[in-house]
mmCIF file of C-alpha atoms in Angstrom:
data_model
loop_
_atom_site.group_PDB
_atom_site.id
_atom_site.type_symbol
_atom_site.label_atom_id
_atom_site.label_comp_id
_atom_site.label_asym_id
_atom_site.label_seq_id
_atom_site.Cartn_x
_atom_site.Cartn_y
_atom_site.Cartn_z
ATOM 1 C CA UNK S 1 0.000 0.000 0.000
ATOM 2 C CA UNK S 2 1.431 3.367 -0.764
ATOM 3 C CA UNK S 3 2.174 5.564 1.491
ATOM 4 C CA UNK S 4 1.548 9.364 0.805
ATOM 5 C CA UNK S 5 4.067 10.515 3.370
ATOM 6 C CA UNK S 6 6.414 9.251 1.373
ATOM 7 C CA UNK S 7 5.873 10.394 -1.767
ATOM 8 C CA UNK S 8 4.712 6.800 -3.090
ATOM 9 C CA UNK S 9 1.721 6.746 -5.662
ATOM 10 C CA UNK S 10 0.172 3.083 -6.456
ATOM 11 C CA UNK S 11 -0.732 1.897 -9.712
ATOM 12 C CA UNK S 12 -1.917 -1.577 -10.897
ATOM 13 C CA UNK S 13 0.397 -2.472 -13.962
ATOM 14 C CA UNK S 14 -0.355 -6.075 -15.596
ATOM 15 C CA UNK S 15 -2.491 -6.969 -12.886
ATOM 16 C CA UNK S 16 0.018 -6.109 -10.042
ATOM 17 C CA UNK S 17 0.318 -3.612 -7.578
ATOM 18 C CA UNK S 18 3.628 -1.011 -8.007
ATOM 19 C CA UNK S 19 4.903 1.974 -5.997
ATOM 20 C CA UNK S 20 5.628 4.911 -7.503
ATOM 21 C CA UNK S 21 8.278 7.222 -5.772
ATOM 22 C CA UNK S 22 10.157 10.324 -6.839
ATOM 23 C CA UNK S 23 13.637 9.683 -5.339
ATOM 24 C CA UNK S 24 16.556 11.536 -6.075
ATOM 25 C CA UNK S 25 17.988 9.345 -8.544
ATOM 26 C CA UNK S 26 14.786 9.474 -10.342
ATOM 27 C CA UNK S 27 14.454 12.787 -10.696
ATOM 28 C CA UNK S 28 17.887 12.876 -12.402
ATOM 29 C CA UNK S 29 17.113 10.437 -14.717
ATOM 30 C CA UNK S 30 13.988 11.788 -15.424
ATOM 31 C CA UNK S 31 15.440 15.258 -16.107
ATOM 32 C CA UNK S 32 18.177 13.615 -18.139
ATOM 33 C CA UNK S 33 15.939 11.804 -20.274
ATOM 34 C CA UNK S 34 13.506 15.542 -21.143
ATOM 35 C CA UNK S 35 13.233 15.830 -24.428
ATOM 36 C CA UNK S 36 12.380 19.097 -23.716
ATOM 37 C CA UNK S 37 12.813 21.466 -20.672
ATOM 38 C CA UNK S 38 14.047 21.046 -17.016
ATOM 39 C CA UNK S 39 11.332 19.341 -14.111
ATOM 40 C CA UNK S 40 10.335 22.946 -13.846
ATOM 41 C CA UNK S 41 8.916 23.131 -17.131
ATOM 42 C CA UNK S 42 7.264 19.353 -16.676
ATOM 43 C CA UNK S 43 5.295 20.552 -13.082
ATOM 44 C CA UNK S 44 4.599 23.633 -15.506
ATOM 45 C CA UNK S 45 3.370 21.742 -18.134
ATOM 46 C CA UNK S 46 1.443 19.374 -16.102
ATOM 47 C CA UNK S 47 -0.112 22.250 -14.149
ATOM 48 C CA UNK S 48 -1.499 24.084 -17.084
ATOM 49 C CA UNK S 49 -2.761 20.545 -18.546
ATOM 50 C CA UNK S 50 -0.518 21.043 -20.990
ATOM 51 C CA UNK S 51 1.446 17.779 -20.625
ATOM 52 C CA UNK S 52 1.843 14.999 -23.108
ATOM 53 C CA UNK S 53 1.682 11.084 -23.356
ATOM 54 C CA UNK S 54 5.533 10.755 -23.763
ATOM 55 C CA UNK S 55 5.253 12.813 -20.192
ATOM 56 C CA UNK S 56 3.167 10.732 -18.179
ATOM 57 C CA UNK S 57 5.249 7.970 -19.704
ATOM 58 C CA UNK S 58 8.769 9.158 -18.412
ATOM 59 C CA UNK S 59 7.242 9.896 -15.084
ATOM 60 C CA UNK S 60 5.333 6.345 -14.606
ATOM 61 C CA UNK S 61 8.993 4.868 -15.445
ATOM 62 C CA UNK S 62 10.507 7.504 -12.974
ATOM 63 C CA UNK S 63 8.290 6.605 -10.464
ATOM 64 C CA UNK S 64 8.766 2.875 -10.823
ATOM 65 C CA UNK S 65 12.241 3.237 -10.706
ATOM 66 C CA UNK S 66 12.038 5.355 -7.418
ATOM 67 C CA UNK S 67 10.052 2.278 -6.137
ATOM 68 C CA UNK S 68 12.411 -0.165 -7.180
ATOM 69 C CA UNK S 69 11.307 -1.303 -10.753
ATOM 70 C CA UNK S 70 14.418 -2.893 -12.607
ATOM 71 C CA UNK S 71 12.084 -2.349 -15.734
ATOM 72 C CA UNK S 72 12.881 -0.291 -19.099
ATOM 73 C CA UNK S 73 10.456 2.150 -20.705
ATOM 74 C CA UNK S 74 9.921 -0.740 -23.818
ATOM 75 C CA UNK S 75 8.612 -2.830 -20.761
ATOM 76 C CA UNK S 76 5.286 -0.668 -20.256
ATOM 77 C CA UNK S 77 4.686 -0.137 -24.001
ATOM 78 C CA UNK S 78 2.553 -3.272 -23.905
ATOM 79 C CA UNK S 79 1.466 -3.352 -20.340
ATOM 80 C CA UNK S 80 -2.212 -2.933 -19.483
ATOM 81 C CA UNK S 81 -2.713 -0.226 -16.965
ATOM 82 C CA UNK S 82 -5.361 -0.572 -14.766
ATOM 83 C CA UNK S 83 -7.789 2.174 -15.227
ATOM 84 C CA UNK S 84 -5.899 2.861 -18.689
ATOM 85 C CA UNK S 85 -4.012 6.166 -19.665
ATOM 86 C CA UNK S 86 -6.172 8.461 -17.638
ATOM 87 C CA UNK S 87 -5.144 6.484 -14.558
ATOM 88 C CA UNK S 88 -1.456 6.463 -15.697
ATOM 89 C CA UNK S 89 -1.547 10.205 -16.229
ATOM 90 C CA UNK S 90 -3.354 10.892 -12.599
ATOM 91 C CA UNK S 91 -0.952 8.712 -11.048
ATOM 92 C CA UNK S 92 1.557 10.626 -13.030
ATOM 93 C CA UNK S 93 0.905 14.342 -11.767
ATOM 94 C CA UNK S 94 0.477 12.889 -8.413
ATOM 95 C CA UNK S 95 3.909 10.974 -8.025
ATOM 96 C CA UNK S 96 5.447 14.663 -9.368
ATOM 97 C CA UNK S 97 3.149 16.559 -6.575
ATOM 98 C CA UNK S 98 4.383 14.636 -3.834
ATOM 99 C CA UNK S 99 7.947 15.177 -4.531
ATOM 100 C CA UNK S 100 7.474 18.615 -3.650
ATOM 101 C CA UNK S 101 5.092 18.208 -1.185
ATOM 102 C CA UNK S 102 6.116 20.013 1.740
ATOM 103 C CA UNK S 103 5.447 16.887 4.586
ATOM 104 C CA UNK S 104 1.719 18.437 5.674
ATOM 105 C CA UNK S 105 0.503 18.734 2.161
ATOM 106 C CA UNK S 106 0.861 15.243 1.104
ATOM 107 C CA UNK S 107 -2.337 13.156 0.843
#
């Protein structure tokens, strides 16, 4: 079960329950792996609704990472997400909320 305090986010992936965490290391990668912008520009763009697929998809895989997924991006291309892409990008902006969630606004 995730924990908000944490920063973890759950979403079913191929029938099975995963954490999704922002952790340093994520973060990086994540950043490192923008096709366009800095993290700033993501929060911005998924703020303003603005974000796209390729977005939600390089935060799921951040996330998992975070939470200790040894998967690769190619991995989820084929996976059925529970509650489909609208679930994926929800779980998405939330994972990226909670990272910089001061501790009494996470939840």
């Amino acid at each position: 079960m995730a924990n908000p305090w944490a920063g973890e986010v759950e979403l079913v992936i191929d029938g099975q329950r995963q954490l999704l965490k922002l952790t340093l290391g994520a973060l990086a990668e994540l950043e490192a792996g923008l096709a366009a912008g800095s993290l700033i520009d993501l929060v911005e763009r998924f703020e303003g609704g603005a974000f796209s697929t390729g977005d939600v998809l390089a935060l799921v895989v951040a996330g998992l990472r975070g939470g200790g997924w040894r998967g690769r991006t190619a991995d989820l291309l084929s996976a059925e997400i529970e509650g489909g892409p609208l679930a994926a990008a929800r779980a998405a902006a939330e994972v990226l909320a909670r990272a910089f969630a001061l501790p009494d606004e996470a939840g």
